mmCIF file with all atom_site columns, N, CA and C in Angstrom:
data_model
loop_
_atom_site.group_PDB
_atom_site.id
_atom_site.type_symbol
_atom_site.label_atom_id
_atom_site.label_alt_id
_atom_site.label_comp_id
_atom_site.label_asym_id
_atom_site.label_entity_id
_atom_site.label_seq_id
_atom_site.pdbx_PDB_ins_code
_atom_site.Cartn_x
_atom_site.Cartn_y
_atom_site.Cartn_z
_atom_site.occupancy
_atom_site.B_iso_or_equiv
_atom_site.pdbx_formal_charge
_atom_site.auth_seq_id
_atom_site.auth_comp_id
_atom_site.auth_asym_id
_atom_site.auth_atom_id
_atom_site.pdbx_PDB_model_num
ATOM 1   N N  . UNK A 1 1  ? -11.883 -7.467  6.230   1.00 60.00 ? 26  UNK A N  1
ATOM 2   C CA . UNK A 1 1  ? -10.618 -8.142  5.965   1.00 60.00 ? 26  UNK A CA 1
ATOM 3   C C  . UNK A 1 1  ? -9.928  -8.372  7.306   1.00 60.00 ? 26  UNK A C  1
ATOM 4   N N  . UNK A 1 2  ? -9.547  -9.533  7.641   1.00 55.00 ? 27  UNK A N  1
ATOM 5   C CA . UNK A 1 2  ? -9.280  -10.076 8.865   1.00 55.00 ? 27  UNK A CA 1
ATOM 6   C C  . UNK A 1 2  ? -7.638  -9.711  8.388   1.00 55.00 ? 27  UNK A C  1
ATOM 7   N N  . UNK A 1 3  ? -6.664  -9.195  9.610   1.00 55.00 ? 28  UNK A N  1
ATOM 8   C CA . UNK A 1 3  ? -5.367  -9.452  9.323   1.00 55.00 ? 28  UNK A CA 1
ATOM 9   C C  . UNK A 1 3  ? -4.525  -10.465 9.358   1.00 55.00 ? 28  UNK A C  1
ATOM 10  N N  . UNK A 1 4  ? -5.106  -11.926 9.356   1.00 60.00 ? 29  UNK A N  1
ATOM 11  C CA . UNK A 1 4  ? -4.691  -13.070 9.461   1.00 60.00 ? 29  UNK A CA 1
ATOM 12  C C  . UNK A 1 4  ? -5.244  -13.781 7.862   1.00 60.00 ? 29  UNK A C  1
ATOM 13  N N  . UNK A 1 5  ? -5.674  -12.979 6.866   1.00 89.00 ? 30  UNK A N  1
ATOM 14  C CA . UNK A 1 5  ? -5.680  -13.118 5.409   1.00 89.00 ? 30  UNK A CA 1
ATOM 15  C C  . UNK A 1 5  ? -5.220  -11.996 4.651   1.00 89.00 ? 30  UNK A C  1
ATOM 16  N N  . UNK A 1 6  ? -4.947  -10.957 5.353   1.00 93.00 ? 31  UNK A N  1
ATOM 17  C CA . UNK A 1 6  ? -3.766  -9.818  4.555   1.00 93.00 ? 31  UNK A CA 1
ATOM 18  C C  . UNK A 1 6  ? -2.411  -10.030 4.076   1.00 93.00 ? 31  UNK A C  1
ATOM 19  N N  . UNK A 1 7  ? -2.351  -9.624  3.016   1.00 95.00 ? 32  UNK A N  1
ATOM 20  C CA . UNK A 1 7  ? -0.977  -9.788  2.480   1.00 95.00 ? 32  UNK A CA 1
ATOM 21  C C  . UNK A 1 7  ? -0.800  -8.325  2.065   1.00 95.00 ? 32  UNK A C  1
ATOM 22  N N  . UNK A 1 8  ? 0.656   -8.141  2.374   1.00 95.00 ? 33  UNK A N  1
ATOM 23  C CA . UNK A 1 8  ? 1.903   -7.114  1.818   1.00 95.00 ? 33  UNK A CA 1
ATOM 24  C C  . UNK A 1 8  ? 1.569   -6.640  0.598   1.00 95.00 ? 33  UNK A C  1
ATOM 25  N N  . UNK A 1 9  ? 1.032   -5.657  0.156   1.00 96.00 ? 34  UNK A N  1
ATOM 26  C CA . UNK A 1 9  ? 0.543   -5.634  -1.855  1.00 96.00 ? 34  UNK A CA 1
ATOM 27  C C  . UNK A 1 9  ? 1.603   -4.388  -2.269  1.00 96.00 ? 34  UNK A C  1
ATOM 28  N N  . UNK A 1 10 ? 2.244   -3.721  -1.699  1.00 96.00 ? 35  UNK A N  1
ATOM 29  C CA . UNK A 1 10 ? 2.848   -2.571  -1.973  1.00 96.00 ? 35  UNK A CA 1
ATOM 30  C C  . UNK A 1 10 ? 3.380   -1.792  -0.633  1.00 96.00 ? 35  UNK A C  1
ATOM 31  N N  . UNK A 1 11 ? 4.943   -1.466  -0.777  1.00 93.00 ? 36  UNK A N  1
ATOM 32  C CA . UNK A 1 11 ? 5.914   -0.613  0.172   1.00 93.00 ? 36  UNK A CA 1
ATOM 33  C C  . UNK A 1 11 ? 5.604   0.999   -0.313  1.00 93.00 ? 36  UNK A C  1
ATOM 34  N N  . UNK A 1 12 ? 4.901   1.841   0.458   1.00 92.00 ? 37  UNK A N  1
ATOM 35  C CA . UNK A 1 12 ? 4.798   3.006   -0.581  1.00 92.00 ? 37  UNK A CA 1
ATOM 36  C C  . UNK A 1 12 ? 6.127   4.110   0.110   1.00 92.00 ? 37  UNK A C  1
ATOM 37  N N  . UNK A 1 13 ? 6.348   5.300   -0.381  1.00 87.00 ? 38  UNK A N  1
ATOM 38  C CA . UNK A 1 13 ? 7.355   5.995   0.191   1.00 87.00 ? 38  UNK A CA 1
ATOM 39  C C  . UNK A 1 13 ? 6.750   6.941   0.998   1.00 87.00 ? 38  UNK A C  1
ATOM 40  N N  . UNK A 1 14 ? 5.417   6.936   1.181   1.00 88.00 ? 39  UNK A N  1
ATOM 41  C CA . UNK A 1 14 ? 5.091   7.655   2.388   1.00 88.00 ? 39  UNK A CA 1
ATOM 42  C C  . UNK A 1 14 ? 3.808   7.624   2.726   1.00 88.00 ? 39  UNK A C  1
ATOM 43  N N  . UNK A 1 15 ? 2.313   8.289   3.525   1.00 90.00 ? 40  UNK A N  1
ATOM 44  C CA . UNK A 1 15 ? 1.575   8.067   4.042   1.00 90.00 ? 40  UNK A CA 1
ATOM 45  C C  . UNK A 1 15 ? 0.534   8.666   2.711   1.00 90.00 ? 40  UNK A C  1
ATOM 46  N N  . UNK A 1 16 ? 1.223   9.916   2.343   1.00 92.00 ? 41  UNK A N  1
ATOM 47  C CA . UNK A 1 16 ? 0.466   10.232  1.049   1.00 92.00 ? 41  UNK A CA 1
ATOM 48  C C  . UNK A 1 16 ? -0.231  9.343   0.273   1.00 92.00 ? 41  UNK A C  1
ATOM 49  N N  . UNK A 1 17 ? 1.225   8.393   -0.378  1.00 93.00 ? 42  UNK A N  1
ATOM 50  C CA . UNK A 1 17 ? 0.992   7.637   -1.487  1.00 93.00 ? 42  UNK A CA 1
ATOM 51  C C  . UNK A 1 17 ? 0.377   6.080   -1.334  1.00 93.00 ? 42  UNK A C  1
ATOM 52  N N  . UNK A 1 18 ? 0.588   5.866   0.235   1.00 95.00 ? 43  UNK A N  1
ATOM 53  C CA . UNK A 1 18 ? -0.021  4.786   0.707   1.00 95.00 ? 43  UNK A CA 1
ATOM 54  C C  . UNK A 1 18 ? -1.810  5.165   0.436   1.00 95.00 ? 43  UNK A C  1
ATOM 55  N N  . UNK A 1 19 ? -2.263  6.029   0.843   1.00 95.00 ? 44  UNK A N  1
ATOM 56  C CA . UNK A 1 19 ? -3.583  6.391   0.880   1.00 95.00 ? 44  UNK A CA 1
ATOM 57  C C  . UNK A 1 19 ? -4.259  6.610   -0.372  1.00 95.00 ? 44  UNK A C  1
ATOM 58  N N  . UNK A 1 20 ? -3.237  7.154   -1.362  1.00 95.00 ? 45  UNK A N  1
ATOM 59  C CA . UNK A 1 20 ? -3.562  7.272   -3.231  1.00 95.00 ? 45  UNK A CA 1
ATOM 60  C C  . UNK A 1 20 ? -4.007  5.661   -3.174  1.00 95.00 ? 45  UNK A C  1
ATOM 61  N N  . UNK A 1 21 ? -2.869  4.898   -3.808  1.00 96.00 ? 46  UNK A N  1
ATOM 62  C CA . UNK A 1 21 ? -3.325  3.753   -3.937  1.00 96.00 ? 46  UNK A CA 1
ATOM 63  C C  . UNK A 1 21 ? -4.004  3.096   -3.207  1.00 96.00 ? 46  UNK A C  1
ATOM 64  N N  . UNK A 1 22 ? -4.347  3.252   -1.641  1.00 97.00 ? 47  UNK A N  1
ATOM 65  C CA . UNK A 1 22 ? -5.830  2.410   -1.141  1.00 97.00 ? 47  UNK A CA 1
ATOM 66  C C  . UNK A 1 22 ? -6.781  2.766   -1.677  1.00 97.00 ? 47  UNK A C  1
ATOM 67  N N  . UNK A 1 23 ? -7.416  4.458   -2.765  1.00 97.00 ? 48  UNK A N  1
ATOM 68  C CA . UNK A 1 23 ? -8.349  4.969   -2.256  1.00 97.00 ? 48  UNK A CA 1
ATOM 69  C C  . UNK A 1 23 ? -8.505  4.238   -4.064  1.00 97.00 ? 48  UNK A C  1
ATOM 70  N N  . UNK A 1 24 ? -7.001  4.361   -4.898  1.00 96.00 ? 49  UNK A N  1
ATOM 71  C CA . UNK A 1 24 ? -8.062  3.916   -6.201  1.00 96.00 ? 49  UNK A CA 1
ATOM 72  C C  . UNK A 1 24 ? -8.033  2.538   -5.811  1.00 96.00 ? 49  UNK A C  1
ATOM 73  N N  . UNK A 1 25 ? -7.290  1.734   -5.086  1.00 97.00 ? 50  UNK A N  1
ATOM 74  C CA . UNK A 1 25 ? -7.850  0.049   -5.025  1.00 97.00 ? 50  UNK A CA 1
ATOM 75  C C  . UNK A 1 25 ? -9.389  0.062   -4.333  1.00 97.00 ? 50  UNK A C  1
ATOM 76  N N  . UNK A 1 26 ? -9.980  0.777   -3.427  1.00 97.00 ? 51  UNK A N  1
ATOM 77  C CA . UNK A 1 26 ? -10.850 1.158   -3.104  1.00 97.00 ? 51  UNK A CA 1
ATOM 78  C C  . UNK A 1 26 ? -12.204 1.251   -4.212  1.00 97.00 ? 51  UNK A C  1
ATOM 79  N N  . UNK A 1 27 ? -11.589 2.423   -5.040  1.00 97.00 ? 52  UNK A N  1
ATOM 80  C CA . UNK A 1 27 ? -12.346 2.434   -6.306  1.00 97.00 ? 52  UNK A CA 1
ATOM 81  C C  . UNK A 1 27 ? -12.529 1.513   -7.680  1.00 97.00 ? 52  UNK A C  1
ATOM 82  N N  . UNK A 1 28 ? -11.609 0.216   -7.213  1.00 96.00 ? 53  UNK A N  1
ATOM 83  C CA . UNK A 1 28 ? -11.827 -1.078  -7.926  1.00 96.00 ? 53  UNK A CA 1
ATOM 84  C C  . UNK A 1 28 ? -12.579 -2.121  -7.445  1.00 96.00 ? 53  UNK A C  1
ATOM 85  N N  . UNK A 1 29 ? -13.051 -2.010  -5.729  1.00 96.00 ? 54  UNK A N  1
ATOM 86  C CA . UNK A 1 29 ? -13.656 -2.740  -4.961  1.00 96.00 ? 54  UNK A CA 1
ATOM 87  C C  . UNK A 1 29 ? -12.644 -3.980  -4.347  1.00 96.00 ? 54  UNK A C  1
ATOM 88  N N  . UNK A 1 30 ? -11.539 -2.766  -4.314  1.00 97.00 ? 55  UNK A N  1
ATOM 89  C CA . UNK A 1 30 ? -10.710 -4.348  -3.375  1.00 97.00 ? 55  UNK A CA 1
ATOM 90  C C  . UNK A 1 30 ? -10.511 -3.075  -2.060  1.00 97.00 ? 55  UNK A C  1
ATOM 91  N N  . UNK A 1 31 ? -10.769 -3.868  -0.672  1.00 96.00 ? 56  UNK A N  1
ATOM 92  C CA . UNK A 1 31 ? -10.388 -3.358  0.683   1.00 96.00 ? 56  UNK A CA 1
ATOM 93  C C  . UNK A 1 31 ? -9.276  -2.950  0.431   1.00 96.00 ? 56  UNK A C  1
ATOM 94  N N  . UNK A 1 32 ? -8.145  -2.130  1.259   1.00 96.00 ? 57  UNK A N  1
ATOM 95  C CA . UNK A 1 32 ? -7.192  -1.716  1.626   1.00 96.00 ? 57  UNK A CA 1
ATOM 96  C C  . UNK A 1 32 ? -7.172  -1.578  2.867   1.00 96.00 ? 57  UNK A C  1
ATOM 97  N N  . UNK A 1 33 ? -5.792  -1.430  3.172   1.00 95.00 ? 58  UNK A N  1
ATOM 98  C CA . UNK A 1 33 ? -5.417  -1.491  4.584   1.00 95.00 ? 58  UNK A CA 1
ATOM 99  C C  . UNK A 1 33 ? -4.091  -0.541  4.551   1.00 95.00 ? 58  UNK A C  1
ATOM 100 N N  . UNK A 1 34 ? -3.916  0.917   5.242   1.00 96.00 ? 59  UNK A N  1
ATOM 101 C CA . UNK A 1 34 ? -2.763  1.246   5.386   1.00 96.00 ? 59  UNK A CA 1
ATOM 102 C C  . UNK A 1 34 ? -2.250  1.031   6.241   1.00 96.00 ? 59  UNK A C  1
ATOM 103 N N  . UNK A 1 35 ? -1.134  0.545   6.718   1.00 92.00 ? 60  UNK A N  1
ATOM 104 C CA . UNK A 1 35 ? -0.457  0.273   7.943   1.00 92.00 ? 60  UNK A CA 1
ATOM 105 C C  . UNK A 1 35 ? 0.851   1.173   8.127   1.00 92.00 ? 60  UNK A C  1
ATOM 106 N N  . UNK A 1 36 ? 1.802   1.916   9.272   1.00 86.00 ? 61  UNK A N  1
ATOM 107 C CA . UNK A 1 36 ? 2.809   1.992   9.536   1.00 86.00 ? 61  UNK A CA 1
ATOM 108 C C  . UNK A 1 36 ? 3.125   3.697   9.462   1.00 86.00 ? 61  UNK A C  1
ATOM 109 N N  . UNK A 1 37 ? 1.717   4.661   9.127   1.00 81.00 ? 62  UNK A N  1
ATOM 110 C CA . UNK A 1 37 ? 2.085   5.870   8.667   1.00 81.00 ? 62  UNK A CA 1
ATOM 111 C C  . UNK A 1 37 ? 2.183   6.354   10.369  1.00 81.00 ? 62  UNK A C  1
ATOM 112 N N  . UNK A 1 38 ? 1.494   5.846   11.307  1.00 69.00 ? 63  UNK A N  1
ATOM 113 C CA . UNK A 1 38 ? 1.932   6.269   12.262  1.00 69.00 ? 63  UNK A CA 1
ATOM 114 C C  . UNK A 1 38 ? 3.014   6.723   13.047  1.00 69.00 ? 63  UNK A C  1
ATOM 115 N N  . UNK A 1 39 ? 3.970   5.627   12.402  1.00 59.00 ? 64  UNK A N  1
ATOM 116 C CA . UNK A 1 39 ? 5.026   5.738   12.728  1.00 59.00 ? 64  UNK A CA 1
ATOM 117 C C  . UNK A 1 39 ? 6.167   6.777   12.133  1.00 59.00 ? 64  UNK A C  1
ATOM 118 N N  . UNK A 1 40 ? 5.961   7.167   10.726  1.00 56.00 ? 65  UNK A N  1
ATOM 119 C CA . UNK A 1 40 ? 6.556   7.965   9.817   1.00 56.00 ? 65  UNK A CA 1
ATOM 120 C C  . UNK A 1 40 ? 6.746   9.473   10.637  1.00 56.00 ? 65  UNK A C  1
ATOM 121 N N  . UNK A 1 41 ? 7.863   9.620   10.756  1.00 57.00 ? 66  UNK A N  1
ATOM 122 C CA . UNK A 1 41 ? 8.412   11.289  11.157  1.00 57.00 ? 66  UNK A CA 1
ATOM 123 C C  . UNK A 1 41 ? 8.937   10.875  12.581  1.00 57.00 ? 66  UNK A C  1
ATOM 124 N N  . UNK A 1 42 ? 8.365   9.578   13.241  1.00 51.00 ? 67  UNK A N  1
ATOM 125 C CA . UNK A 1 42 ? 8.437   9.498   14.589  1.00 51.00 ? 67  UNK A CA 1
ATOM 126 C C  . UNK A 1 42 ? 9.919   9.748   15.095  1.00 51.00 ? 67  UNK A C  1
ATOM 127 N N  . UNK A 1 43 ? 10.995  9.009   14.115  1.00 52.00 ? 68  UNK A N  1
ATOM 128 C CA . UNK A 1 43 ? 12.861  8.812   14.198  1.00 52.00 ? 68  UNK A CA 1
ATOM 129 C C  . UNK A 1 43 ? 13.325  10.028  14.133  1.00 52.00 ? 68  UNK A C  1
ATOM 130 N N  . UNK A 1 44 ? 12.592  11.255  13.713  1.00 53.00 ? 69  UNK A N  1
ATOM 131 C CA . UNK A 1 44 ? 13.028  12.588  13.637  1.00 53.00 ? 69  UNK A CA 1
ATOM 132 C C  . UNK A 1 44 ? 14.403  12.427  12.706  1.00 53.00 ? 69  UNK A C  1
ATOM 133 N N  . UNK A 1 45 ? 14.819  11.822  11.626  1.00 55.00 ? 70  UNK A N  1
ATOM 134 C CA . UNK A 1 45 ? 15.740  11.973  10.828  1.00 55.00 ? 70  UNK A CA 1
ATOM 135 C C  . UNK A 1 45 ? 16.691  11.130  11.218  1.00 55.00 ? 70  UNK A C  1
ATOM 136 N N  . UNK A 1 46 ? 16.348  10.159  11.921  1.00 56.00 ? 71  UNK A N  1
ATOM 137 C CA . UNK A 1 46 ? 17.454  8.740   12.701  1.00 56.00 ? 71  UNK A CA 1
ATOM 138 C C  . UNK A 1 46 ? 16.838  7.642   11.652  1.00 56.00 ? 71  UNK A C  1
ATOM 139 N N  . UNK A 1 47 ? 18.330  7.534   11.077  1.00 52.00 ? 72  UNK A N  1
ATOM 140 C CA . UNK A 1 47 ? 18.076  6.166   10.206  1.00 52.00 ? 72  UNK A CA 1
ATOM 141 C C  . UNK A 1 47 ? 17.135  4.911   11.022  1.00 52.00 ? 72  UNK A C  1
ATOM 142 N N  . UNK A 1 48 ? 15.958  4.224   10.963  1.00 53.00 ? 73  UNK A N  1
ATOM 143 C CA . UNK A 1 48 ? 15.668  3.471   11.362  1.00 53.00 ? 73  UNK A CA 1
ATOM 144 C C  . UNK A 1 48 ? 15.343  1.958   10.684  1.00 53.00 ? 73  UNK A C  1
ATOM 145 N N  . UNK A 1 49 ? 15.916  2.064   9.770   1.00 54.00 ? 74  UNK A N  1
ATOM 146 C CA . UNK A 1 49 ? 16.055  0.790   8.729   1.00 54.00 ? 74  UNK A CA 1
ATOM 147 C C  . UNK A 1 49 ? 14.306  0.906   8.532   1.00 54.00 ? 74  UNK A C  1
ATOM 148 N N  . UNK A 1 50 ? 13.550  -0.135  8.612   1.00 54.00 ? 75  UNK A N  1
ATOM 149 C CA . UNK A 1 50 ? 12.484  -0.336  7.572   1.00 54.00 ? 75  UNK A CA 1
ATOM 150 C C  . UNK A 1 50 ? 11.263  -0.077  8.999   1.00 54.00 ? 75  UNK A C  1
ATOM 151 N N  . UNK A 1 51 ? 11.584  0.639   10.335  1.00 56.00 ? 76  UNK A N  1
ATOM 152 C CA . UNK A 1 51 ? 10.713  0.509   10.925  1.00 56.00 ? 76  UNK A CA 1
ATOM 153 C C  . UNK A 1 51 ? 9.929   1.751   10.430  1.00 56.00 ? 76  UNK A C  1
ATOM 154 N N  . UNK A 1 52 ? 10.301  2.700   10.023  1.00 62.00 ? 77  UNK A N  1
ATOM 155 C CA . UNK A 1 52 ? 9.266   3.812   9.180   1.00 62.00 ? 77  UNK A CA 1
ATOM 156 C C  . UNK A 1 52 ? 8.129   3.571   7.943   1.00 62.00 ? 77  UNK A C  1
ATOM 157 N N  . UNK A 1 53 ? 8.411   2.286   7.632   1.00 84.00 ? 78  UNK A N  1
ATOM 158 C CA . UNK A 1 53 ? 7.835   2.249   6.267   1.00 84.00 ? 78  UNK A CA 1
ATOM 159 C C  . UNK A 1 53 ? 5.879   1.849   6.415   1.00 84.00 ? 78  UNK A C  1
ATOM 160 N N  . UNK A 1 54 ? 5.882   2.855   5.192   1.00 91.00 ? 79  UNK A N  1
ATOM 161 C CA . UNK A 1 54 ? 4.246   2.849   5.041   1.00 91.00 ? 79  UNK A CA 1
ATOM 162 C C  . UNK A 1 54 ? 3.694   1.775   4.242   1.00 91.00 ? 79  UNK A C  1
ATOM 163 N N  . UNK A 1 55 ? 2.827   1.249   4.538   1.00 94.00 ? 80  UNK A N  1
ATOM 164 C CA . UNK A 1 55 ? 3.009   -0.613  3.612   1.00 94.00 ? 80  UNK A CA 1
ATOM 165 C C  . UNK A 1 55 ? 1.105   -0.339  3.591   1.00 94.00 ? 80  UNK A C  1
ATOM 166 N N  . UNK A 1 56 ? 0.740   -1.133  2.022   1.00 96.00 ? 81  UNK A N  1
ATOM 167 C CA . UNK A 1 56 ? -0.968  -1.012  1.960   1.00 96.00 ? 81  UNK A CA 1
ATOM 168 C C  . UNK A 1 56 ? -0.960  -2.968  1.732   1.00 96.00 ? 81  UNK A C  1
ATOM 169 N N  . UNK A 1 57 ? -1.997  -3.178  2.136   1.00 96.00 ? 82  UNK A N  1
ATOM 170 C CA . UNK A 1 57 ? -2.211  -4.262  2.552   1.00 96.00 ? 82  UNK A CA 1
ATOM 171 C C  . UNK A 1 57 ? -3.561  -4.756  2.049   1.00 96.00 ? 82  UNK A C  1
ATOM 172 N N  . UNK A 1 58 ? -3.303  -6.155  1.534   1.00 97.00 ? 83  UNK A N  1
ATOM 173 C CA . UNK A 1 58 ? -4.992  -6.348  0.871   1.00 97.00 ? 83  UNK A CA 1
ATOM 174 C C  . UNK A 1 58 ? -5.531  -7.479  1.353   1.00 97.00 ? 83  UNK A C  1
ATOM 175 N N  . UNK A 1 59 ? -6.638  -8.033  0.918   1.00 95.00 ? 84  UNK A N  1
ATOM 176 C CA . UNK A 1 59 ? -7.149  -9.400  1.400   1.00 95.00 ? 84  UNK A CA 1
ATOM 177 C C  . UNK A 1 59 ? -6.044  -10.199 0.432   1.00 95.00 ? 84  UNK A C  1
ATOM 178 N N  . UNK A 1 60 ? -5.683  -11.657 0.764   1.00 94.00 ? 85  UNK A N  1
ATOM 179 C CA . UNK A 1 60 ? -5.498  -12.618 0.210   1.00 94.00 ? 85  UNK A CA 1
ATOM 180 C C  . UNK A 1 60 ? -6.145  -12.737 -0.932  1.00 94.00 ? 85  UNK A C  1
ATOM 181 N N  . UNK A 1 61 ? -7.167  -13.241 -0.767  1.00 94.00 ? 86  UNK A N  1
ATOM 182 C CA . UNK A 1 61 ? -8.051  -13.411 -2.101  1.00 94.00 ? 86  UNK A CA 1
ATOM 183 C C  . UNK A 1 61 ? -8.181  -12.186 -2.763  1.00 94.00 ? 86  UNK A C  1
ATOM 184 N N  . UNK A 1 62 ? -7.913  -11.490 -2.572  1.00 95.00 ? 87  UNK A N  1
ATOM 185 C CA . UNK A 1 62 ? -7.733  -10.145 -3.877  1.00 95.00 ? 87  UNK A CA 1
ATOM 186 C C  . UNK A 1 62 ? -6.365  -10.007 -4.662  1.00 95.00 ? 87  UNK A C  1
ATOM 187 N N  . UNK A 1 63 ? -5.233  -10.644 -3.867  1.00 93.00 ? 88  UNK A N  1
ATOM 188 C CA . UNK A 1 63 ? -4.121  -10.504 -4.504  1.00 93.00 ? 88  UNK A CA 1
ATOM 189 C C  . UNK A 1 63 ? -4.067  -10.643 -6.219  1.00 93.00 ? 88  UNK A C  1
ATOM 190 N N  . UNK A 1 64 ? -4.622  -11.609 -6.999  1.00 95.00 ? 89  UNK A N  1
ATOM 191 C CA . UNK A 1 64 ? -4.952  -11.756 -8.158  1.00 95.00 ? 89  UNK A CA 1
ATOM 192 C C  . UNK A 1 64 ? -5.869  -10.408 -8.763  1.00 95.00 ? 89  UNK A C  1
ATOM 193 N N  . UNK A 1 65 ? -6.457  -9.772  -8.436  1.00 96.00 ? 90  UNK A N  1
ATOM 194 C CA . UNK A 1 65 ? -7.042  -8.709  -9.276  1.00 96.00 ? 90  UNK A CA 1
ATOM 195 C C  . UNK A 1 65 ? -6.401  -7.120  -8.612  1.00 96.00 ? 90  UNK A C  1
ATOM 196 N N  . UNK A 1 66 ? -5.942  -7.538  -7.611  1.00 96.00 ? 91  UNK A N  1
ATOM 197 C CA . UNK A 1 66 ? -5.012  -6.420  -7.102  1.00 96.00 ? 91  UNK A CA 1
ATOM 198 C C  . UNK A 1 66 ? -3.580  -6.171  -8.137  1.00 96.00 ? 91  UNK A C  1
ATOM 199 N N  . UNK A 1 67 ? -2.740  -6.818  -8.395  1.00 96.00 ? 92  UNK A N  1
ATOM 200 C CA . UNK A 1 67 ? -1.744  -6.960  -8.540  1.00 96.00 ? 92  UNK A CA 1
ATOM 201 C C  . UNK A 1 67 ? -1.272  -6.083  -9.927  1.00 96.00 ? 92  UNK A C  1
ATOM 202 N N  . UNK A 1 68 ? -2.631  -6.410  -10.894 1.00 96.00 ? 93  UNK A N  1
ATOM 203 C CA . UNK A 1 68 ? -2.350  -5.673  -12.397 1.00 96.00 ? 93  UNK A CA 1
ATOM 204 C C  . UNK A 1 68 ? -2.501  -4.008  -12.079 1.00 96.00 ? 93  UNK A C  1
ATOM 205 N N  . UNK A 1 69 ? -3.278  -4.037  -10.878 1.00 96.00 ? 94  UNK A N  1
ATOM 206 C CA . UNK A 1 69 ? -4.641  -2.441  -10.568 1.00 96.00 ? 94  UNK A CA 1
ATOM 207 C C  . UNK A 1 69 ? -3.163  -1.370  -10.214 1.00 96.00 ? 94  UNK A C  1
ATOM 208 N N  . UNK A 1 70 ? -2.421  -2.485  -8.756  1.00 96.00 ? 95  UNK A N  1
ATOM 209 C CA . UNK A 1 70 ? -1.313  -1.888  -8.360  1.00 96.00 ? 95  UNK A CA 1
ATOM 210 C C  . UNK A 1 70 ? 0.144   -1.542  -9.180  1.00 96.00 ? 95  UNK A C  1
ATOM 211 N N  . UNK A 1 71 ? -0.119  -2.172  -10.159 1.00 95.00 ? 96  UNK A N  1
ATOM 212 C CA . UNK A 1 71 ? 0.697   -1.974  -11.750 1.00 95.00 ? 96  UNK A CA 1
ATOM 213 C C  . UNK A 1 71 ? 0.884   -1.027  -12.633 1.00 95.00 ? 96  UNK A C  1
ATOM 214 N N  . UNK A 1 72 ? -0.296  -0.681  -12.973 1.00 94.00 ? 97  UNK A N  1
ATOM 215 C CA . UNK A 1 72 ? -1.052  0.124   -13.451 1.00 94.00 ? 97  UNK A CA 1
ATOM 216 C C  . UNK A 1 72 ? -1.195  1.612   -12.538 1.00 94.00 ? 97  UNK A C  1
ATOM 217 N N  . UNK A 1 73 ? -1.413  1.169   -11.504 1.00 92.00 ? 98  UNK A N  1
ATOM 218 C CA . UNK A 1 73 ? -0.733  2.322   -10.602 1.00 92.00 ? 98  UNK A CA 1
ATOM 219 C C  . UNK A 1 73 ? 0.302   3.039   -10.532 1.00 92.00 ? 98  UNK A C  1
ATOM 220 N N  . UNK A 1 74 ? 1.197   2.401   -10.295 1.00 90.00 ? 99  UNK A N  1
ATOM 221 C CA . UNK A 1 74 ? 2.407   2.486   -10.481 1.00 90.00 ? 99  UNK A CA 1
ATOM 222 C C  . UNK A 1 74 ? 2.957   3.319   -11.663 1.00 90.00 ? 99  UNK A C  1
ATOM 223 N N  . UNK A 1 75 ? 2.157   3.064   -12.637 1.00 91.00 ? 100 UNK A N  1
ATOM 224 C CA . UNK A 1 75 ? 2.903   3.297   -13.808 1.00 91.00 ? 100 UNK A CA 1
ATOM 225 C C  . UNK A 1 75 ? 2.549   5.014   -14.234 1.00 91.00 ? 100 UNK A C  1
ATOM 226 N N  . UNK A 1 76 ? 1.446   5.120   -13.785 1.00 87.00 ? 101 UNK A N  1
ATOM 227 C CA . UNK A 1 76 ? 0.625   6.635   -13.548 1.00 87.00 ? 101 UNK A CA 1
ATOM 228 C C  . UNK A 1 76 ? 0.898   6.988   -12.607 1.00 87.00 ? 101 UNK A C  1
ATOM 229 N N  . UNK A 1 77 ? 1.134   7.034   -11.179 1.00 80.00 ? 102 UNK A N  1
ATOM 230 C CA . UNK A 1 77 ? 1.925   7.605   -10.507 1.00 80.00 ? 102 UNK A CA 1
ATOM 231 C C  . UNK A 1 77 ? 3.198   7.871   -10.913 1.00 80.00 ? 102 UNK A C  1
ATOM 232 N N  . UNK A 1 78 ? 3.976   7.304   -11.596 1.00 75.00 ? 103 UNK A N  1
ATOM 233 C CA . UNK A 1 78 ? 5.440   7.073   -12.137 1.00 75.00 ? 103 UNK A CA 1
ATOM 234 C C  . UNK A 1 78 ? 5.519   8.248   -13.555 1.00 75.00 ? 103 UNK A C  1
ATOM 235 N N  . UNK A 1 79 ? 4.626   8.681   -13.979 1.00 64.00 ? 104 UNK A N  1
ATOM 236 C CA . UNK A 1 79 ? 4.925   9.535   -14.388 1.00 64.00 ? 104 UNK A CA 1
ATOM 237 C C  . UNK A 1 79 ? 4.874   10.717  -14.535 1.00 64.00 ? 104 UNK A C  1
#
């Protein structure tokens, strides 16, 4: 997956949950991409607006079979 056909598929609230949902989109046969956990803890408790955030990232062309998977996710994580 080239990052010049990645799209944004989900903001997660941390590096944990970014990696849950790559590993079951993973286990649906769509790539993932975590981006931004690097950065998480770095502000040491300094508001940094959205530069902390852990974001999973998919191919373009997966967005359509991604979208229900990450839904469905959601909804089992959510409870």
């Amino acid at each position: 997956m080239s990052d010049s056909e990645s799209i944004l598929a989900y903001t997660a609230a941390n590096a944990i949950e970014a990696h849950a949902l790559a590993a079951f989109l993973a286990n649906e046969g769509i790539e993932a991409r975590v981006l931004g956990e690097a950065l998480q803890g770095a502000f040491a408790g300094i508001d940094a607006g959205n530069l902390d955030t852990v974001e999973v990232w998919v191919a373009g062309e997966d967005r359509g079979k991604a979208e229900p998977l990450i839904e469905q996710w959601r909804q089992e994580y959510d409870e």
